[in-house]
């Protein structure tokens, strides 16, 4: 059992699904509504109503009128109740647009009039009145849609009364362009509370007919573990350890309402009954509200089918064949009954027939309600029947009454098997069980098993569990090797937040004494701490060299390879010539499987060496191979970091959409595994900058910066600052961009960066400095970076520095020279294989050509950039470039070289005045001319004085008049 925790005040589960944002799903709904209708499906409590509420909250302030109905089971047989609910907010003024007989019939149907139906004795449900009513409703909706976008929402369409459904289907078939329809439908896998069987057969098809075509069907997905944790926090539930939150997520199947109820039941048991938190082998409490429907379905089964279900619930991976071998000869027939009762599915697999419970709570309820003797019999039968060592060990452990060396040995072997399969989480749990079943007299074996389980937990990203096991060992172990091994787990479990464990290293070094093998492991970790927390690559390099030397002397190949990789990475960053040789030594045989698949190992570092040499395809190939291996078997931390690297490579190759998908995958893994999130948010910010929106990119960059600051992570903080600075540079916020990029330069330079290809911030900083009127400082940045890049042979960096030098020339007024530099830079970037950088250079060239008055060349430059950005899927750049191109095509606002109003103005003043006449703000003008807002203000002040104008309106009149000079 785990130690009890102090619980903060918590409340009961909220009766409605949670307000946890489903941004991607909400955005998809909003994107498809203008094209037709959207049908949201999912089981009860999954969050359909929450998504609808978020969509409505987004659209209502933007001028959408929303008509909403939420029928309930009791209202299904009440004719037109859904229509009454839907049109409640429609005033009488709208009904006046109808013909007299249409209005009378509609008012009567809506119970706004006491007049009886006169035509059809059966009321407007059939015959001529039904047709008139449908036409009347359609006309009312057409009037509303003509006044602005109209959204109809039918929440829980399975309860909608039939007459209302028929009217809405008629409207959907003849929908007006301004009408949007959003429908939700409960598709509970058990089929409960969905109305009569005849109605269930209609299913999604019937609900989809309520929507105009084309209908986009979306299934509301289960919540991730991270979203469940956020949900519990928002509803003031106690803070549960991550492993326990993961169990709540698994038991609920990601259903938010179920997760809230399970958490409340757990809170009641821990707080109300004073019990400890359940350990991994103890079932979670299931409240009666969730247990009763499950028991009702199970109770409807025959006795034999119930017994078969108990055995299936006790199995780790139940199959039809396994149940037969466990003595359930009629398993196929019994399971067929369970399928018809909506309890499980049998997935067709040759010779197996894998069994999947539709509700994850069903096995838990079965275990709690089944007599102990019957459960023991089920586990004994499954242990005899299973040919899988992992599953057999699981059942043997269930049968053991206390410590047993034979059981502990089998669990240890099963943990090894799980580890070989690439299931470190399973290995960690089995290893902990093995330690628990180890007899008291075998303390060494107990400690070894707990340490191995802790290391497996690190690989599985179960960091809380790993730390718990390590501290248990530190409280008992006396041997230096055991204590240092436990300290290593503590260090490795902190992720990027190494600043939080400053006191660990002195204790670990003290425990290591003079043992070179133990000191090698600690020096390797001290190298990371010096770089991440101390901010010194040179000192970190010294630790890495020491670690590699000590590990080689003791035959610890794994530590030697990891230390050599760290040494090579630092030498690359420091611009040292031996970096390639050191990496080759790390890649040489003999290999170590762990090092070769780790994100701090030599194979991962190899892609960075490809990148500094502008070998993008080779870098991508290395990472894709590594990602494939890690998806098969590997740590979540390594997979997340490899995806971050792959996203960056895809951006550089001009593949923005895949990059955005990959970056979001990395973030999801980091969130679900409770890893440090700064690096993943950094990757998302880069991908959003390239293929998403600048506003979302800025949010991601700011989040990355906050995470890195919270972790005191000096390694990733400058990267986050660079990402944020680039976004503000692209948005025309030059002062803020320059400040952020200066901080990036100060941090990277202080750490010892001497290779500008390892962190490519130099050109961005120079461009920001040129824009804020600091060309001399920008020139100094370019000169230093160019010297380093030429020494190391970095053509891609030199090409971006050429573009930066061109912006400095433009800031100094030498536009012709700037244009020639930009043309040269674009050619070099195309040759180096950086399409986005090439297109960005073309945009700058277009701006300079426009200032020179060469409209044809400016249009050509913008068109070339637009082609590249469009092909790459660079959404924000496409929008920006189109706006720039359109300004050139609008001849009324081009700055003339002569003419009465222009002859006394400089070229910069003429450009500013032309944009003022167009109606642009000072910030927009600054962004278009690649200058600071202060430069625009100064030019405009001088233009006012020269032209004798007192306002922007007078300026516009002068420009529009444009008499010939």
mmCIF file with all atom_site columns, N, CA and C in Angstrom, residues 605-646:
data_model
loop_
_atom_site.group_PDB
_atom_site.id
_atom_site.type_symbol
_atom_site.label_atom_id
_atom_site.label_alt_id
_atom_site.label_comp_id
_atom_site.label_asym_id
_atom_site.label_entity_id
_atom_site.label_seq_id
_atom_site.pdbx_PDB_ins_code
_atom_site.Cartn_x
_atom_site.Cartn_y
_atom_site.Cartn_z
_atom_site.occupancy
_atom_site.B_iso_or_equiv
_atom_site.pdbx_formal_charge
_atom_site.auth_seq_id
_atom_site.auth_comp_id
_atom_site.auth_asym_id
_atom_site.auth_atom_id
_atom_site.pdbx_PDB_model_num
ATOM 1   N N  . UNK A 1 605 ? 21.903 11.979 -32.052 1.00 0.00 ? 605 UNK A N  1
ATOM 2   C CA . UNK A 1 605 ? 22.811 13.097 -32.292 1.00 0.00 ? 605 UNK A CA 1
ATOM 3   C C  . UNK A 1 605 ? 23.271 13.141 -33.746 1.00 0.00 ? 605 UNK A C  1
ATOM 4   N N  . UNK A 1 606 ? 23.335 11.992 -34.384 1.00 0.00 ? 606 UNK A N  1
ATOM 5   C CA . UNK A 1 606 ? 23.799 11.929 -35.767 1.00 0.00 ? 606 UNK A CA 1
ATOM 6   C C  . UNK A 1 606 ? 22.971 12.831 -36.679 1.00 0.00 ? 606 UNK A C  1
ATOM 7   N N  . UNK A 1 607 ? 21.675 12.930 -36.419 1.00 0.00 ? 607 UNK A N  1
ATOM 8   C CA . UNK A 1 607 ? 20.837 13.759 -37.291 1.00 0.00 ? 607 UNK A CA 1
ATOM 9   C C  . UNK A 1 607 ? 21.202 15.235 -37.146 1.00 0.00 ? 607 UNK A C  1
ATOM 10  N N  . UNK A 1 608 ? 21.683 15.632 -35.964 1.00 0.00 ? 608 UNK A N  1
ATOM 11  C CA . UNK A 1 608 ? 22.068 17.039 -35.789 1.00 0.00 ? 608 UNK A CA 1
ATOM 12  C C  . UNK A 1 608 ? 23.342 17.361 -36.579 1.00 0.00 ? 608 UNK A C  1
ATOM 13  N N  . UNK A 1 609 ? 24.241 16.416 -36.675 1.00 0.00 ? 609 UNK A N  1
ATOM 14  C CA . UNK A 1 609 ? 25.416 16.630 -37.508 1.00 0.00 ? 609 UNK A CA 1
ATOM 15  C C  . UNK A 1 609 ? 25.015 16.755 -38.975 1.00 0.00 ? 609 UNK A C  1
ATOM 16  N N  . UNK A 1 610 ? 24.017 15.975 -39.407 1.00 0.00 ? 610 UNK A N  1
ATOM 17  C CA . UNK A 1 610 ? 23.501 16.142 -40.761 1.00 0.00 ? 610 UNK A CA 1
ATOM 18  C C  . UNK A 1 610 ? 22.933 17.555 -40.955 1.00 0.00 ? 610 UNK A C  1
ATOM 19  N N  . UNK A 1 611 ? 22.238 18.059 -39.946 1.00 0.00 ? 611 UNK A N  1
ATOM 20  C CA . UNK A 1 611 ? 21.593 19.367 -40.078 1.00 0.00 ? 611 UNK A CA 1
ATOM 21  C C  . UNK A 1 611 ? 22.615 20.491 -40.220 1.00 0.00 ? 611 UNK A C  1
ATOM 22  N N  . UNK A 1 612 ? 23.696 20.454 -39.447 1.00 0.00 ? 612 UNK A N  1
ATOM 23  C CA . UNK A 1 612 ? 24.665 21.551 -39.555 1.00 0.00 ? 612 UNK A CA 1
ATOM 24  C C  . UNK A 1 612 ? 25.343 21.535 -40.921 1.00 0.00 ? 612 UNK A C  1
ATOM 25  N N  . UNK A 1 613 ? 25.325 20.369 -41.600 1.00 0.00 ? 613 UNK A N  1
ATOM 26  C CA . UNK A 1 613 ? 25.882 20.280 -42.949 1.00 0.00 ? 613 UNK A CA 1
ATOM 27  C C  . UNK A 1 613 ? 24.800 20.454 -44.014 1.00 0.00 ? 613 UNK A C  1
ATOM 28  N N  . UNK A 1 614 ? 23.597 20.886 -43.618 1.00 0.00 ? 614 UNK A N  1
ATOM 29  C CA . UNK A 1 614 ? 22.471 21.120 -44.530 1.00 0.00 ? 614 UNK A CA 1
ATOM 30  C C  . UNK A 1 614 ? 22.028 19.854 -45.239 1.00 0.00 ? 614 UNK A C  1
ATOM 31  N N  . UNK A 1 615 ? 22.196 18.691 -44.616 1.00 0.00 ? 615 UNK A N  1
ATOM 32  C CA . UNK A 1 615 ? 21.781 17.404 -45.174 1.00 0.00 ? 615 UNK A CA 1
ATOM 33  C C  . UNK A 1 615 ? 20.423 17.024 -44.587 1.00 0.00 ? 615 UNK A C  1
ATOM 34  N N  . UNK A 1 616 ? 19.380 17.694 -45.078 1.00 0.00 ? 616 UNK A N  1
ATOM 35  C CA . UNK A 1 616 ? 18.058 17.559 -44.464 1.00 0.00 ? 616 UNK A CA 1
ATOM 36  C C  . UNK A 1 616 ? 17.448 16.187 -44.707 1.00 0.00 ? 616 UNK A C  1
ATOM 37  N N  . UNK A 1 617 ? 17.588 15.662 -45.903 1.00 0.00 ? 617 UNK A N  1
ATOM 38  C CA . UNK A 1 617 ? 17.007 14.352 -46.203 1.00 0.00 ? 617 UNK A CA 1
ATOM 39  C C  . UNK A 1 617 ? 17.658 13.258 -45.352 1.00 0.00 ? 617 UNK A C  1
ATOM 40  N N  . UNK A 1 618 ? 18.985 13.351 -45.184 1.00 0.00 ? 618 UNK A N  1
ATOM 41  C CA . UNK A 1 618 ? 19.673 12.364 -44.360 1.00 0.00 ? 618 UNK A CA 1
ATOM 42  C C  . UNK A 1 618 ? 19.236 12.470 -42.900 1.00 0.00 ? 618 UNK A C  1
ATOM 43  N N  . UNK A 1 619 ? 19.051 13.704 -42.412 1.00 0.00 ? 619 UNK A N  1
ATOM 44  C CA . UNK A 1 619 ? 18.594 13.889 -41.034 1.00 0.00 ? 619 UNK A CA 1
ATOM 45  C C  . UNK A 1 619 ? 17.201 13.305 -40.843 1.00 0.00 ? 619 UNK A C  1
ATOM 46  N N  . UNK A 1 620 ? 16.342 13.530 -41.820 1.00 0.00 ? 620 UNK A N  1
ATOM 47  C CA . UNK A 1 620 ? 14.978 12.991 -41.731 1.00 0.00 ? 620 UNK A CA 1
ATOM 48  C C  . UNK A 1 620 ? 14.990 11.466 -41.719 1.00 0.00 ? 620 UNK A C  1
ATOM 49  N N  . UNK A 1 621 ? 15.818 10.867 -42.567 1.00 0.00 ? 621 UNK A N  1
ATOM 50  C CA . UNK A 1 621 ? 15.881 9.407  -42.627 1.00 0.00 ? 621 UNK A CA 1
ATOM 51  C C  . UNK A 1 621 ? 16.352 8.828  -41.294 1.00 0.00 ? 621 UNK A C  1
ATOM 52  N N  . UNK A 1 622 ? 17.352 9.440  -40.666 1.00 0.00 ? 622 UNK A N  1
ATOM 53  C CA . UNK A 1 622 ? 17.836 8.955  -39.369 1.00 0.00 ? 622 UNK A CA 1
ATOM 54  C C  . UNK A 1 622 ? 16.725 9.003  -38.325 1.00 0.00 ? 622 UNK A C  1
ATOM 55  N N  . UNK A 1 623 ? 16.003 10.125 -38.297 1.00 0.00 ? 623 UNK A N  1
ATOM 56  C CA . UNK A 1 623 ? 14.972 10.298 -37.268 1.00 0.00 ? 623 UNK A CA 1
ATOM 57  C C  . UNK A 1 623 ? 13.784 9.382  -37.507 1.00 0.00 ? 623 UNK A C  1
ATOM 58  N N  . UNK A 1 624 ? 13.391 9.219  -38.751 1.00 0.00 ? 624 UNK A N  1
ATOM 59  C CA . UNK A 1 624 ? 12.248 8.341  -39.042 1.00 0.00 ? 624 UNK A CA 1
ATOM 60  C C  . UNK A 1 624 ? 12.547 6.900  -38.629 1.00 0.00 ? 624 UNK A C  1
ATOM 61  N N  . UNK A 1 625 ? 13.765 6.451  -38.874 1.00 0.00 ? 625 UNK A N  1
ATOM 62  C CA . UNK A 1 625 ? 14.146 5.104  -38.449 1.00 0.00 ? 625 UNK A CA 1
ATOM 63  C C  . UNK A 1 625 ? 14.101 4.986  -36.934 1.00 0.00 ? 625 UNK A C  1
ATOM 64  N N  . UNK A 1 626 ? 14.606 6.012  -36.253 1.00 0.00 ? 626 UNK A N  1
ATOM 65  C CA . UNK A 1 626 ? 14.632 5.985  -34.797 1.00 0.00 ? 626 UNK A CA 1
ATOM 66  C C  . UNK A 1 626 ? 13.220 6.052  -34.210 1.00 0.00 ? 626 UNK A C  1
ATOM 67  N N  . UNK A 1 627 ? 12.372 6.883  -34.795 1.00 0.00 ? 627 UNK A N  1
ATOM 68  C CA . UNK A 1 627 ? 10.986 6.982  -34.326 1.00 0.00 ? 627 UNK A CA 1
ATOM 69  C C  . UNK A 1 627 ? 10.273 5.651  -34.491 1.00 0.00 ? 627 UNK A C  1
ATOM 70  N N  . UNK A 1 628 ? 10.517 4.983  -35.616 1.00 0.00 ? 628 UNK A N  1
ATOM 71  C CA . UNK A 1 628 ? 9.890  3.672  -35.834 1.00 0.00 ? 628 UNK A CA 1
ATOM 72  C C  . UNK A 1 628 ? 10.310 2.693  -34.745 1.00 0.00 ? 628 UNK A C  1
ATOM 73  N N  . UNK A 1 629 ? 11.581 2.648  -34.427 1.00 0.00 ? 629 UNK A N  1
ATOM 74  C CA . UNK A 1 629 ? 12.052 1.747  -33.375 1.00 0.00 ? 629 UNK A CA 1
ATOM 75  C C  . UNK A 1 629 ? 11.424 2.096  -32.032 1.00 0.00 ? 629 UNK A C  1
ATOM 76  N N  . UNK A 1 630 ? 11.346 3.388  -31.740 1.00 0.00 ? 630 UNK A N  1
ATOM 77  C CA . UNK A 1 630 ? 10.817 3.804  -30.438 1.00 0.00 ? 630 UNK A CA 1
ATOM 78  C C  . UNK A 1 630 ? 9.330  3.530  -30.323 1.00 0.00 ? 630 UNK A C  1
ATOM 79  N N  . UNK A 1 631 ? 8.611  3.602  -31.416 1.00 0.00 ? 631 UNK A N  1
ATOM 80  C CA . UNK A 1 631 ? 7.184  3.271  -31.356 1.00 0.00 ? 631 UNK A CA 1
ATOM 81  C C  . UNK A 1 631 ? 6.998  1.779  -31.064 1.00 0.00 ? 631 UNK A C  1
ATOM 82  N N  . UNK A 1 632 ? 7.934  0.966  -31.512 1.00 0.00 ? 632 UNK A N  1
ATOM 83  C CA . UNK A 1 632 ? 7.848  -0.468 -31.235 1.00 0.00 ? 632 UNK A CA 1
ATOM 84  C C  . UNK A 1 632 ? 8.202  -0.757 -29.785 1.00 0.00 ? 632 UNK A C  1
ATOM 85  N N  . UNK A 1 633 ? 9.308  -0.212 -29.361 1.00 0.00 ? 633 UNK A N  1
ATOM 86  C CA . UNK A 1 633 ? 9.743  -0.397 -27.976 1.00 0.00 ? 633 UNK A CA 1
ATOM 87  C C  . UNK A 1 633 ? 10.745 0.712  -27.647 1.00 0.00 ? 633 UNK A C  1
ATOM 88  N N  . UNK A 1 634 ? 10.440 1.455  -26.651 1.00 0.00 ? 634 UNK A N  1
ATOM 89  C CA . UNK A 1 634 ? 11.305 2.560  -26.264 1.00 0.00 ? 634 UNK A CA 1
ATOM 90  C C  . UNK A 1 634 ? 10.591 3.461  -25.286 1.00 0.00 ? 634 UNK A C  1
ATOM 91  N N  . UNK A 1 635 ? 11.317 4.411  -24.731 1.00 0.00 ? 635 UNK A N  1
ATOM 92  C CA . UNK A 1 635 ? 10.740 5.273  -23.704 1.00 0.00 ? 635 UNK A CA 1
ATOM 93  C C  . UNK A 1 635 ? 9.912  6.391  -24.334 1.00 0.00 ? 635 UNK A C  1
ATOM 94  N N  . UNK A 1 636 ? 8.902  6.824  -23.584 1.00 0.00 ? 636 UNK A N  1
ATOM 95  C CA . UNK A 1 636 ? 8.068  7.933  -24.047 1.00 0.00 ? 636 UNK A CA 1
ATOM 96  C C  . UNK A 1 636 ? 8.892  9.208  -24.174 1.00 0.00 ? 636 UNK A C  1
ATOM 97  N N  . UNK A 1 637 ? 9.859  9.397  -23.262 1.00 0.00 ? 637 UNK A N  1
ATOM 98  C CA . UNK A 1 637 ? 10.694 10.592 -23.288 1.00 0.00 ? 637 UNK A CA 1
ATOM 99  C C  . UNK A 1 637 ? 11.505 10.646 -24.584 1.00 0.00 ? 637 UNK A C  1
ATOM 100 N N  . UNK A 1 638 ? 12.122 9.524  -24.943 1.00 0.00 ? 638 UNK A N  1
ATOM 101 C CA . UNK A 1 638 ? 12.914 9.499  -26.172 1.00 0.00 ? 638 UNK A CA 1
ATOM 102 C C  . UNK A 1 638 ? 12.036 9.691  -27.402 1.00 0.00 ? 638 UNK A C  1
ATOM 103 N N  . UNK A 1 639 ? 10.866 9.073  -27.405 1.00 0.00 ? 639 UNK A N  1
ATOM 104 C CA . UNK A 1 639 ? 9.958  9.231  -28.545 1.00 0.00 ? 639 UNK A CA 1
ATOM 105 C C  . UNK A 1 639 ? 9.531  10.682 -28.696 1.00 0.00 ? 639 UNK A C  1
ATOM 106 N N  . UNK A 1 640 ? 9.199  11.329 -27.577 1.00 0.00 ? 640 UNK A N  1
ATOM 107 C CA . UNK A 1 640 ? 8.782  12.727 -27.636 1.00 0.00 ? 640 UNK A CA 1
ATOM 108 C C  . UNK A 1 640 ? 9.894  13.603 -28.207 1.00 0.00 ? 640 UNK A C  1
ATOM 109 N N  . UNK A 1 641 ? 11.135 13.405 -27.752 1.00 0.00 ? 641 UNK A N  1
ATOM 110 C CA . UNK A 1 641 ? 12.236 14.229 -28.237 1.00 0.00 ? 641 UNK A CA 1
ATOM 111 C C  . UNK A 1 641 ? 12.552 13.943 -29.708 1.00 0.00 ? 641 UNK A C  1
ATOM 112 N N  . UNK A 1 642 ? 12.454 12.684 -30.111 1.00 0.00 ? 642 UNK A N  1
ATOM 113 C CA . UNK A 1 642 ? 12.707 12.375 -31.523 1.00 0.00 ? 642 UNK A CA 1
ATOM 114 C C  . UNK A 1 642 ? 11.644 12.994 -32.421 1.00 0.00 ? 642 UNK A C  1
ATOM 115 N N  . UNK A 1 643 ? 10.415 13.027 -31.953 1.00 0.00 ? 643 UNK A N  1
ATOM 116 C CA . UNK A 1 643 ? 9.360  13.686 -32.726 1.00 0.00 ? 643 UNK A CA 1
ATOM 117 C C  . UNK A 1 643 ? 9.603  15.193 -32.804 1.00 0.00 ? 643 UNK A C  1
ATOM 118 N N  . UNK A 1 644 ? 10.125 15.771 -31.737 1.00 0.00 ? 644 UNK A N  1
ATOM 119 C CA . UNK A 1 644 ? 10.477 17.195 -31.767 1.00 0.00 ? 644 UNK A CA 1
ATOM 120 C C  . UNK A 1 644 ? 11.514 17.452 -32.859 1.00 0.00 ? 644 UNK A C  1
ATOM 121 N N  . UNK A 1 645 ? 12.556 16.613 -32.882 1.00 0.00 ? 645 UNK A N  1
ATOM 122 C CA . UNK A 1 645 ? 13.580 16.767 -33.912 1.00 0.00 ? 645 UNK A CA 1
ATOM 123 C C  . UNK A 1 645 ? 13.024 16.573 -35.310 1.00 0.00 ? 645 UNK A C  1
ATOM 124 N N  . UNK A 1 646 ? 12.144 15.576 -35.475 1.00 0.00 ? 646 UNK A N  1
ATOM 125 C CA . UNK A 1 646 ? 11.569 15.311 -36.791 1.00 0.00 ? 646 UNK A CA 1
ATOM 126 C C  . UNK A 1 646 ? 10.688 16.470 -37.247 1.00 0.00 ? 646 UNK A C  1
#
